Coordinates of C-alpha atoms in Angstrom, one line a residue:
Chain U
M392 CA 0.0 0.0 0.0
S393 CA 3.0 2.4 0.5
A394 CA 3.5 2.6 -3.2
T395 CA -0.1 3.9 -3.8
S396 CA 0.1 6.4 -1.0
A397 CA 2.7 8.2 -3.1
H398 CA 0.1 8.9 -5.8
H399 CA -1.3 12.4 -5.9
H400 CA -4.5 12.5 -7.8
P401 CA -5.3 16.0 -9.1
E402 CA -8.6 16.2 -7.3
H403 CA -7.8 14.3 -4.2
G404 CA -5.1 14.7 -1.6
A405 CA -4.9 12.6 1.5
S406 CA -7.2 15.1 3.3
D407 CA -9.9 14.6 0.7
H408 CA -10.7 11.1 1.7
A409 CA -13.2 12.1 4.3
L410 CA -14.9 14.2 1.6
T411 CA -14.9 11.4 -1.1
G412 CA -16.1 8.8 1.4
F413 CA -14.3 6.0 -0.4
P414 CA -11.1 4.4 0.6
H415 CA -8.1 5.1 -1.6
H416 CA -8.0 1.7 -3.2
E417 CA -11.6 2.1 -4.5
L418 CA -10.6 5.1 -6.7
G419 CA -9.6 4.7 -10.3
S420 CA -6.8 6.6 -12.0
A421 CA -9.0 9.6 -12.5
G422 CA -9.9 9.7 -8.9
L423 CA -13.4 8.4 -9.5
P424 CA -14.8 5.8 -7.1
H425 CA -15.7 2.6 -8.9
R426 CA -18.9 2.0 -7.1
K427 CA -20.2 5.5 -7.6
I428 CA -19.6 5.2 -11.3
L429 CA -21.3 1.8 -11.2
M430 CA -24.4 3.2 -9.4
W431 CA -24.8 6.1 -11.9
T432 CA -24.5 3.7 -14.8
F433 CA -27.1 1.4 -13.2
L434 CA -29.4 4.4 -12.6
A435 CA -29.0 5.3 -16.3
S436 CA -30.1 1.8 -17.3
D437 CA -33.0 1.9 -14.8
C438 CA -34.1 5.1 -16.6
M439 CA -34.6 3.0 -19.7
F440 CA -36.4 0.3 -17.7
F441 CA -38.9 2.8 -16.3
G442 CA -39.0 4.8 -19.5
S443 CA -40.3 1.8 -21.4
L444 CA -42.9 1.0 -18.8
I445 CA -44.1 4.6 -18.8
A446 CA -44.2 4.7 -22.6
T447 CA -46.2 1.5 -22.6
Y448 CA -48.7 3.0 -20.1
L449 CA -49.0 6.1 -22.3
A450 CA -49.3 4.0 -25.5
Y451 CA -52.3 2.1 -24.1
K452 CA -53.9 5.0 -22.3
G453 CA -57.5 5.5 -23.1
K454 CA -57.8 2.2 -24.8
S455 CA -59.2 0.0 -22.2
L456 CA -62.3 -1.9 -23.1
L457 CA -63.5 -2.4 -19.6
G458 CA -63.7 -0.3 -16.5
P459 CA -62.9 0.7 -13.9
Y460 CA -61.2 3.5 -15.8
P461 CA -58.5 5.7 -14.3
S462 CA -60.9 8.6 -13.6
D463 CA -63.1 6.2 -11.7
I464 CA -60.6 5.0 -9.1
L465 CA -57.5 7.1 -9.0
N466 CA -57.5 9.0 -5.7
I467 CA -55.6 12.2 -6.0
P468 CA -55.7 13.4 -2.3
V469 CA -54.3 10.1 -1.0
T470 CA -51.7 9.8 -3.7
S471 CA -50.6 13.4 -3.1
A472 CA -50.0 12.5 0.5
S473 CA -47.9 9.5 -0.4
T474 CA -46.0 11.6 -3.0
F475 CA -45.2 14.2 -0.3
V476 CA -44.0 11.4 2.1
L477 CA -41.6 10.1 -0.6
L478 CA -40.4 13.6 -1.3
M479 CA -39.7 14.2 2.4
S480 CA -37.9 10.8 2.5
S481 CA -35.4 12.2 0.0
L482 CA -34.8 15.2 2.3
L483 CA -34.2 12.9 5.2
M484 CA -31.8 10.9 3.0
V485 CA -29.6 13.9 2.3
L486 CA -29.6 14.7 5.9
T487 CA -28.6 11.1 6.6
L488 CA -25.6 11.4 4.3
S489 CA -24.7 14.8 5.6
A490 CA -24.7 13.5 9.2
I491 CA -22.3 10.6 8.5
Q492 CA -20.0 12.9 6.4
R493 CA -19.7 15.0 9.5
G494 CA -19.1 12.0 11.7
D495 CA -22.3 12.4 13.6
L496 CA -23.4 8.8 14.1
R497 CA -26.3 9.5 16.3
K498 CA -27.9 11.9 13.7
F499 CA -27.1 9.4 11.0
R500 CA -29.1 6.8 12.7
Q501 CA -31.9 9.2 13.4
W502 CA -32.3 10.4 9.9
C503 CA -31.7 7.0 8.4
F504 CA -34.5 5.6 10.5
G505 CA -36.7 8.5 9.3
T506 CA -36.0 7.7 5.7
V507 CA -36.8 4.1 6.3
L508 CA -40.0 5.1 8.1
C509 CA -41.1 7.3 5.2
G510 CA -40.4 4.5 2.7
V511 CA -42.5 2.1 4.7
I512 CA -45.3 4.6 5.0
F513 CA -45.2 5.0 1.2
L514 CA -45.3 1.3 0.7
G515 CA -48.3 1.2 3.1
F516 CA -50.1 3.7 0.9
Q517 CA -49.3 1.6 -2.2
V518 CA -50.6 -1.6 -0.6
Y519 CA -53.8 0.2 0.5
E520 CA -54.3 1.6 -3.0
F521 CA -53.7 -1.7 -4.7
H522 CA -56.1 -3.4 -2.4
E523 CA -58.8 -0.7 -3.1
F524 CA -58.3 -1.1 -6.8
V525 CA -58.7 -4.9 -6.7
V526 CA -61.8 -4.5 -4.5
H527 CA -63.3 -2.2 -7.2
G528 CA -62.6 -4.7 -9.9
L529 CA -59.3 -3.5 -11.4
T530 CA -56.8 -6.4 -11.6
L531 CA -53.7 -7.1 -13.7
S532 CA -55.7 -8.9 -16.3
R533 CA -58.9 -6.8 -16.3
S534 CA -57.9 -4.3 -18.9
L535 CA -55.0 -2.4 -20.5
F536 CA -55.2 0.1 -17.7
G537 CA -55.0 -2.6 -15.1
S538 CA -52.0 -4.3 -16.7
T539 CA -50.0 -1.2 -17.4
F540 CA -50.8 0.5 -14.1
F541 CA -49.9 -2.4 -11.9
V542 CA -46.8 -3.3 -13.8
L543 CA -45.5 0.2 -13.7
T544 CA -46.4 1.1 -10.1
G545 CA -45.7 -2.4 -8.9
T546 CA -42.1 -2.2 -10.3
H547 CA -41.7 1.1 -8.7
G548 CA -42.9 -0.2 -5.4
T549 CA -40.5 -3.1 -5.6
H550 CA -37.7 -0.7 -6.1
V551 CA -38.8 1.2 -3.0
L552 CA -39.0 -2.1 -1.1
F553 CA -35.4 -2.9 -2.1
G554 CA -34.3 0.6 -1.1
V555 CA -36.0 0.2 2.3
I556 CA -34.2 -3.1 2.9
W557 CA -30.9 -1.6 1.9
L558 CA -31.3 1.4 4.2
L559 CA -32.5 -0.8 7.0
S560 CA -29.3 -2.9 6.5
L561 CA -27.2 0.2 6.7
L562 CA -28.9 1.3 9.9
I563 CA -28.3 -2.1 11.5
Y564 CA -24.7 -2.1 10.2
S565 CA -24.1 1.2 11.9
Y566 CA -24.7 -0.4 15.3
R567 CA -21.9 -2.8 14.5
G568 CA -19.5 0.1 13.7
G569 CA -19.6 -0.5 10.0
V570 CA -20.7 3.0 9.0
T571 CA -18.0 5.7 9.3
P572 CA -17.2 9.0 7.7
E573 CA -14.3 7.4 5.8
R574 CA -16.8 5.1 4.2
A575 CA -19.5 7.6 3.8
G576 CA -19.6 6.6 0.2
D577 CA -21.6 3.5 1.1
V578 CA -24.3 5.8 2.3
E579 CA -24.0 8.1 -0.6
I580 CA -24.6 5.3 -3.1
A581 CA -27.6 4.1 -1.2
G582 CA -28.8 7.7 -1.3
L583 CA -28.4 7.9 -5.0
Y584 CA -30.6 4.9 -5.5
W585 CA -33.2 6.2 -3.1
H586 CA -33.4 9.6 -4.8
F587 CA -33.7 8.0 -8.1
V588 CA -36.7 6.0 -6.9
D589 CA -38.1 9.3 -5.8
I590 CA -37.7 11.1 -9.1
V591 CA -39.2 8.2 -11.0
W592 CA -42.2 8.5 -8.7
I593 CA -42.4 12.2 -9.6
V594 CA -42.8 11.3 -13.2
I595 CA -45.3 8.4 -12.5
F596 CA -47.4 10.6 -10.3
T597 CA -47.6 13.3 -13.0
V598 CA -48.2 11.0 -15.9
I599 CA -50.7 8.6 -14.3
Y600 CA -52.5 10.6 -11.8
L601 CA -52.3 14.3 -12.6
V602 CA -52.6 14.1 -16.3
E603 CA -55.8 12.1 -16.0
F604 CA -57.7 14.9 -14.3
I605 CA -56.3 18.0 -16.0
V606 CA -59.1 19.6 -18.0
Chain S
M546 CA -42.2 12.8 -40.0
L547 CA -43.9 9.7 -41.4
F548 CA -44.9 8.2 -38.1
L549 CA -46.8 11.3 -37.1
S550 CA -49.0 11.0 -40.1
Q551 CA -50.4 7.8 -38.7
M552 CA -51.6 9.6 -35.7
S553 CA -55.3 9.7 -35.2
S554 CA -56.9 13.0 -36.2
F555 CA -58.1 13.2 -32.7
H556 CA -54.7 13.9 -31.3
P557 CA -54.8 17.7 -31.3
S558 CA -51.1 18.1 -30.8
N559 CA -48.5 15.5 -30.1
W560 CA -47.6 16.7 -26.7
D561 CA -46.9 13.2 -25.4
T562 CA -44.0 13.1 -27.8
L563 CA -43.0 16.6 -27.3
I564 CA -42.5 16.0 -23.6
P565 CA -39.5 13.7 -24.1
T566 CA -38.1 16.2 -26.6
M567 CA -38.4 18.9 -24.0
G568 CA -36.9 16.7 -21.4
F569 CA -34.1 15.9 -23.7
T570 CA -33.3 19.5 -24.3
V571 CA -33.4 20.4 -20.6
L572 CA -31.0 17.6 -19.8
G573 CA -28.8 18.5 -22.7
G574 CA -28.7 22.0 -21.5
L575 CA -28.0 20.9 -18.0
A576 CA -25.2 18.7 -19.0
T577 CA -23.6 21.4 -21.0
W578 CA -23.9 23.9 -18.2
L579 CA -22.5 21.5 -15.7
Y580 CA -19.6 20.7 -17.9
L581 CA -18.8 24.3 -18.3
K582 CA -19.0 24.9 -14.6
D583 CA -17.0 21.8 -13.7
K584 CA -13.6 23.3 -13.3
K585 CA -14.6 26.3 -11.2
K586 CA -17.0 24.9 -8.7
P587 CA -16.1 23.0 -5.5
G588 CA -18.2 22.4 -2.5
H589 CA -21.2 21.0 -1.0
A590 CA -24.7 22.0 -0.2
S591 CA -25.3 22.9 3.4
V592 CA -28.1 21.6 5.4
R593 CA -29.9 24.9 5.0
D594 CA -29.6 24.5 1.2
Y595 CA -31.3 21.1 1.5
L596 CA -34.1 22.5 3.5
V597 CA -34.7 25.2 0.9
V598 CA -34.7 22.6 -1.9
A599 CA -37.2 20.5 0.0
A600 CA -39.4 23.5 0.5
V601 CA -39.3 24.3 -3.2
L602 CA -40.2 20.7 -4.1
T603 CA -43.1 20.8 -1.7
I604 CA -44.4 24.1 -3.1
V605 CA -44.1 22.9 -6.7
T606 CA -45.9 19.6 -5.8
I607 CA -48.8 21.6 -4.2
L608 CA -49.0 23.8 -7.3
E609 CA -49.0 20.7 -9.6
V610 CA -51.9 19.2 -7.7
A611 CA -53.6 22.6 -7.6
L612 CA -53.6 22.7 -11.3
I613 CA -56.5 20.2 -11.4
P614 CA -59.1 22.3 -9.5
I615 CA -57.7 25.5 -11.2
S616 CA -58.1 24.0 -14.7
E617 CA -61.6 22.7 -13.8
S618 CA -62.8 25.9 -12.3
G619 CA -62.5 27.7 -15.6
W620 CA -61.0 30.6 -13.8
V621 CA -58.2 30.5 -16.2
K622 CA -59.2 29.2 -19.6
L623 CA -56.4 27.4 -21.5
P624 CA -56.4 24.7 -24.1
H625 CA -55.8 21.2 -22.8
H626 CA -52.2 20.9 -24.0
Y627 CA -51.2 24.2 -22.3
W628 CA -52.2 22.7 -18.9
L629 CA -50.4 19.5 -19.9
T630 CA -47.3 21.4 -20.7
T631 CA -47.4 23.4 -17.5
L632 CA -47.7 20.1 -15.6
Y633 CA -44.9 18.5 -17.4
V634 CA -42.6 21.4 -17.0
M635 CA -43.2 21.4 -13.3
A636 CA -42.5 17.7 -13.1
I637 CA -39.3 18.0 -15.1
A638 CA -38.2 20.9 -12.9
K639 CA -38.6 18.8 -9.8
F640 CA -36.8 15.9 -11.5
V641 CA -33.9 18.1 -12.3
I642 CA -33.8 19.8 -8.9
V643 CA -33.5 16.5 -7.1
L644 CA -30.9 15.3 -9.6
M645 CA -28.8 18.5 -9.2
Y646 CA -29.0 19.0 -5.4
F647 CA -30.1 15.9 -3.6
M648 CA -28.1 13.6 -6.0
H649 CA -25.3 16.1 -6.0
L650 CA -24.8 16.4 -9.7
Y651 CA -24.4 20.1 -9.5
Y652 CA -21.4 19.7 -7.3
D653 CA -20.0 16.5 -8.7
R654 CA -17.7 15.7 -11.5
W655 CA -19.2 16.1 -14.9
V656 CA -18.7 12.4 -15.8
Y657 CA -21.6 11.4 -13.5
T658 CA -24.0 13.7 -15.4
A659 CA -22.7 12.3 -18.6
L660 CA -23.3 8.7 -17.6
F661 CA -26.8 9.4 -16.4
G662 CA -27.5 11.7 -19.3
V663 CA -26.7 8.9 -21.8
G664 CA -29.3 6.7 -20.1
M665 CA -31.8 9.4 -20.0
A666 CA -31.2 10.3 -23.7
L667 CA -31.6 6.7 -24.8
S668 CA -34.7 6.4 -22.6
L669 CA -36.3 9.6 -24.0
A670 CA -35.4 8.7 -27.6
T671 CA -37.0 5.3 -27.3
F672 CA -40.0 6.8 -25.5
W673 CA -40.5 9.4 -28.2
A674 CA -40.1 6.9 -31.0
M675 CA -42.6 4.5 -29.5
L676 CA -45.2 7.1 -28.9
A677 CA -44.7 8.6 -32.4
M678 CA -45.4 5.2 -34.0
L679 CA -48.7 4.6 -32.3
P680 CA -52.1 6.1 -33.0
G681 CA -52.8 8.9 -30.7
E682 CA -55.1 8.4 -27.8
P683 CA -58.7 9.5 -28.2
V684 CA -59.4 12.7 -26.4
R685 CA -61.8 11.7 -23.7
T686 CA -62.8 14.9 -22.0
P687 CA -62.4 13.9 -18.4
E688 CA -65.1 14.6 -15.9
P689 CA -64.3 16.8 -12.9
Y690 CA -62.6 14.9 -10.1
V691 CA -65.2 13.5 -7.9
K692 CA -64.5 10.7 -5.4
K693 CA -66.7 7.8 -6.5
A694 CA -68.9 6.0 -4.0
H695 CA -67.6 2.6 -2.8
G696 CA -68.2 0.0 -5.4
A697 CA -69.4 2.4 -8.1
A698 CA -67.6 2.2 -11.4
S699 CA -69.1 4.2 -14.3
P700 CA -68.7 2.6 -17.7
A701 CA -67.4 5.7 -19.4
P702 CA -67.2 9.4 -18.8
A703 CA -70.6 10.9 -19.6
G704 CA -70.9 14.2 -21.2
P705 CA -73.4 16.0 -23.5
W706 CA -70.6 17.2 -25.7
G707 CA -70.0 13.9 -27.5
V708 CA -67.0 12.7 -29.4
L709 CA -66.6 15.3 -32.2
A710 CA -66.7 18.2 -29.8
S711 CA -62.9 18.0 -29.3
L712 CA -62.2 18.6 -33.0
P713 CA -61.8 22.1 -34.3
P714 CA -65.1 23.2 -36.0
E715 CA -63.3 23.7 -39.4
R716 CA -62.6 20.0 -39.5
L717 CA -66.3 19.2 -39.6
E718 CA -67.4 21.8 -42.0
G719 CA -69.1 20.6 -45.1
L720 CA -68.9 17.0 -44.2
S721 CA -71.6 14.5 -45.1
P722 CA -73.2 12.6 -42.3
E723 CA -71.3 9.5 -43.4
A724 CA -68.0 11.3 -43.3
R725 CA -68.8 12.6 -39.8
G726 CA -69.8 9.1 -38.9
A727 CA -66.3 7.9 -40.0
L728 CA -64.8 10.5 -37.7
V729 CA -67.0 9.2 -34.8
F730 CA -65.8 5.7 -35.6
E731 CA -62.3 7.0 -35.4
G732 CA -62.8 9.0 -32.3
L733 CA -64.3 6.1 -30.4
Q734 CA -61.5 3.9 -31.7
C735 CA -64.0 1.2 -32.9
G736 CA -61.2 0.0 -35.1
H737 CA -59.3 -1.1 -32.1
C738 CA -61.7 -4.1 -31.9
H739 CA -63.4 -4.1 -35.3
R740 CA -61.3 -4.5 -38.4
V741 CA -62.2 -2.6 -41.5
Q742 CA -60.4 -3.6 -44.7
G743 CA -58.2 -0.9 -46.1
S744 CA -57.8 0.9 -42.8
Q745 CA -54.4 0.9 -41.3
V746 CA -55.8 1.8 -37.9
A747 CA -58.9 -0.4 -37.8
V748 CA -57.2 -3.7 -37.3
G749 CA -58.8 -5.2 -34.2
D750 CA -59.8 -8.8 -33.9
F751 CA -61.7 -8.6 -30.6
G752 CA -65.0 -8.1 -32.4
P753 CA -66.4 -9.1 -35.8
A754 CA -64.8 -7.4 -38.8
L755 CA -67.1 -4.7 -40.2
D756 CA -66.5 -5.1 -43.9
G757 CA -69.8 -5.8 -45.6
I758 CA -71.8 -5.1 -42.4
A759 CA -74.2 -3.1 -44.5
R760 CA -75.1 -6.2 -46.5
V761 CA -75.6 -8.6 -43.6
A762 CA -77.0 -6.3 -40.9
A763 CA -80.6 -6.7 -42.0
G764 CA -80.7 -10.5 -41.7
R765 CA -79.0 -10.8 -38.3
V766 CA -81.8 -10.2 -35.8
P767 CA -85.4 -11.0 -36.8
G768 CA -87.5 -7.9 -36.6
L769 CA -84.6 -5.4 -37.0
D770 CA -83.7 -3.9 -40.4
A771 CA -80.1 -3.0 -41.1
E772 CA -80.3 0.4 -39.4
G773 CA -82.1 -1.0 -36.4
Y774 CA -79.6 -3.8 -36.0
L775 CA -76.7 -1.3 -36.2
R776 CA -78.3 0.9 -33.6
Q777 CA -78.9 -2.0 -31.3
S778 CA -75.3 -3.2 -31.7
I779 CA -73.9 0.2 -30.7
L780 CA -76.4 1.2 -28.0
E781 CA -77.1 -2.2 -26.5
P782 CA -74.0 -4.3 -27.4
G783 CA -75.0 -7.2 -25.2
A784 CA -78.4 -7.7 -26.8
Y785 CA -77.0 -9.8 -29.6
V786 CA -73.5 -11.1 -29.7
V787 CA -72.2 -12.6 -33.0
R788 CA -71.4 -16.2 -32.5
G789 CA -67.7 -16.8 -31.7
Y790 CA -67.2 -13.5 -30.0
F791 CA -67.4 -12.6 -26.4
N792 CA -69.7 -10.0 -24.9
G793 CA -67.1 -7.3 -24.3
M794 CA -68.2 -4.3 -26.2
P795 CA -68.3 -1.3 -23.9
A796 CA -71.3 0.9 -23.3
L797 CA -70.9 3.8 -25.7
R798 CA -74.2 5.5 -25.4
A799 CA -73.0 8.1 -23.0
R800 CA -70.1 9.1 -25.2
M801 CA -72.1 10.2 -28.2
T802 CA -74.7 12.8 -29.0
D803 CA -77.8 11.6 -30.8
Q804 CA -76.6 13.2 -34.0
E805 CA -73.3 11.3 -33.7
V806 CA -75.1 8.0 -33.2
D807 CA -77.1 8.7 -36.4
D808 CA -73.9 9.7 -38.3
L809 CA -72.1 6.6 -37.1
V810 CA -74.9 4.4 -38.3
R811 CA -75.0 6.2 -41.6
Y812 CA -71.3 5.5 -42.0
L813 CA -71.6 1.9 -41.1
L814 CA -74.3 1.5 -43.8
T815 CA -71.7 2.5 -46.4
L816 CA -69.5 -0.5 -45.5
G817 CA -71.0 -2.8 -48.1
G818 CA -67.7 -4.1 -49.4
E819 CA -66.7 -7.6 -50.3
G820 CA -66.5 -10.3 -47.6
A821 CA -69.1 -10.8 -44.9
C822 CA -68.0 -10.5 -41.3
R823 CA -65.3 -13.0 -40.6
P824 CA -65.9 -15.5 -37.7
A825 CA -63.7 -15.3 -34.7
L826 CA -60.2 -16.7 -35.1
T827 CA -60.7 -18.8 -32.0
A828 CA -64.0 -20.1 -30.8
A829 CA -65.3 -18.4 -27.8

């Protein structure tokens, strides 16, 4: 390791490690952390995944043969509430990262727990909504709306679930001393994933819910 | 743009495809700006910055949702696609703000923006291409948002304005009833289930093909002449179902004015072409 400590990256000196949040050996020759590049590339591919699902929803919009139709069962007030919850979870996520970058472990755990809680509340809203829709007769196989809606929002909900599990794991890991400012990059990457899930929801909320009722 | 010519005449403007284009441009501009700023800008957002961003996001979300009652109230009268654009612009703004500040792209090395930007660009391009290739959605004027009673599911949005009301009046000028009927056929997307030979859009197999319907209509149901049969098929689709097909035709009465029903029947009576209705491809 002594050979590598002689390297001076243009953007990073020894004192910058606390800022980058990644150990030295995880940086490439341009000073870019491998896992961060990986996460951004993954998010770029996830864009294409959700892009195709949203495009499919729009392609089949208005073409269902059978009700219930979107205007019958979509509930704007409730979904606005869940959107707000998810938005706030993104705020809590940046506070989580900020806390661990400062070395404040107690605040880290506090905000991380808050983020997880918001994620779980959002999932609760989704479960409630799905249940209501099924009770009203909208299932995956009922109509084009049923198929496209449940696949799109279900995929998003699954992403949220994975994010919740990830953050919960980080929270538990922090009690075993695994989360430190030098490795704040771990939290940063989880944060990137979480924010991405939030911005996808921003698009879904607009395209499925709001566009339906705009006159 | 060849693909756009296949769009249904009921798509007043192709805003669903313009949105990705707009998004594309915004992201391209963002990437360029970030690249130019890359060398000069260090630093991090402070906690206070994050709170400000969160407040902005909340306010924009409230405004987005508020657009619904505002647009319904008629207090500001704008064409439908103006409301849509406003909505989309706000959504894109929130998207970009979270990317820049919460996801740190504003402060980070440009390469991350480039990576994400490539994915976004591919996604938007595919999105746009797909929507451009498909017939536009029929413009169903939505009813004002009213929470439905438990268990109630209306078959279709009711309205006295009918199907043709969303077309510009010049479009309907000087048309014969049969030609207007053809537009009603298009607007209700009958072709989605009922094939009509020679049409690129009416290709559906869910219901009987309508070629030659004018010739066979009279003999279908005893007591109904051709016009009567067609009316019954449209207004009470479940009353007589052609053998081999399922009873799945939606209730369309509420979506047409009386004049439009007449015009549609007149149009269908012109379909006396070769070939009777084909039986279902698979037995019901």
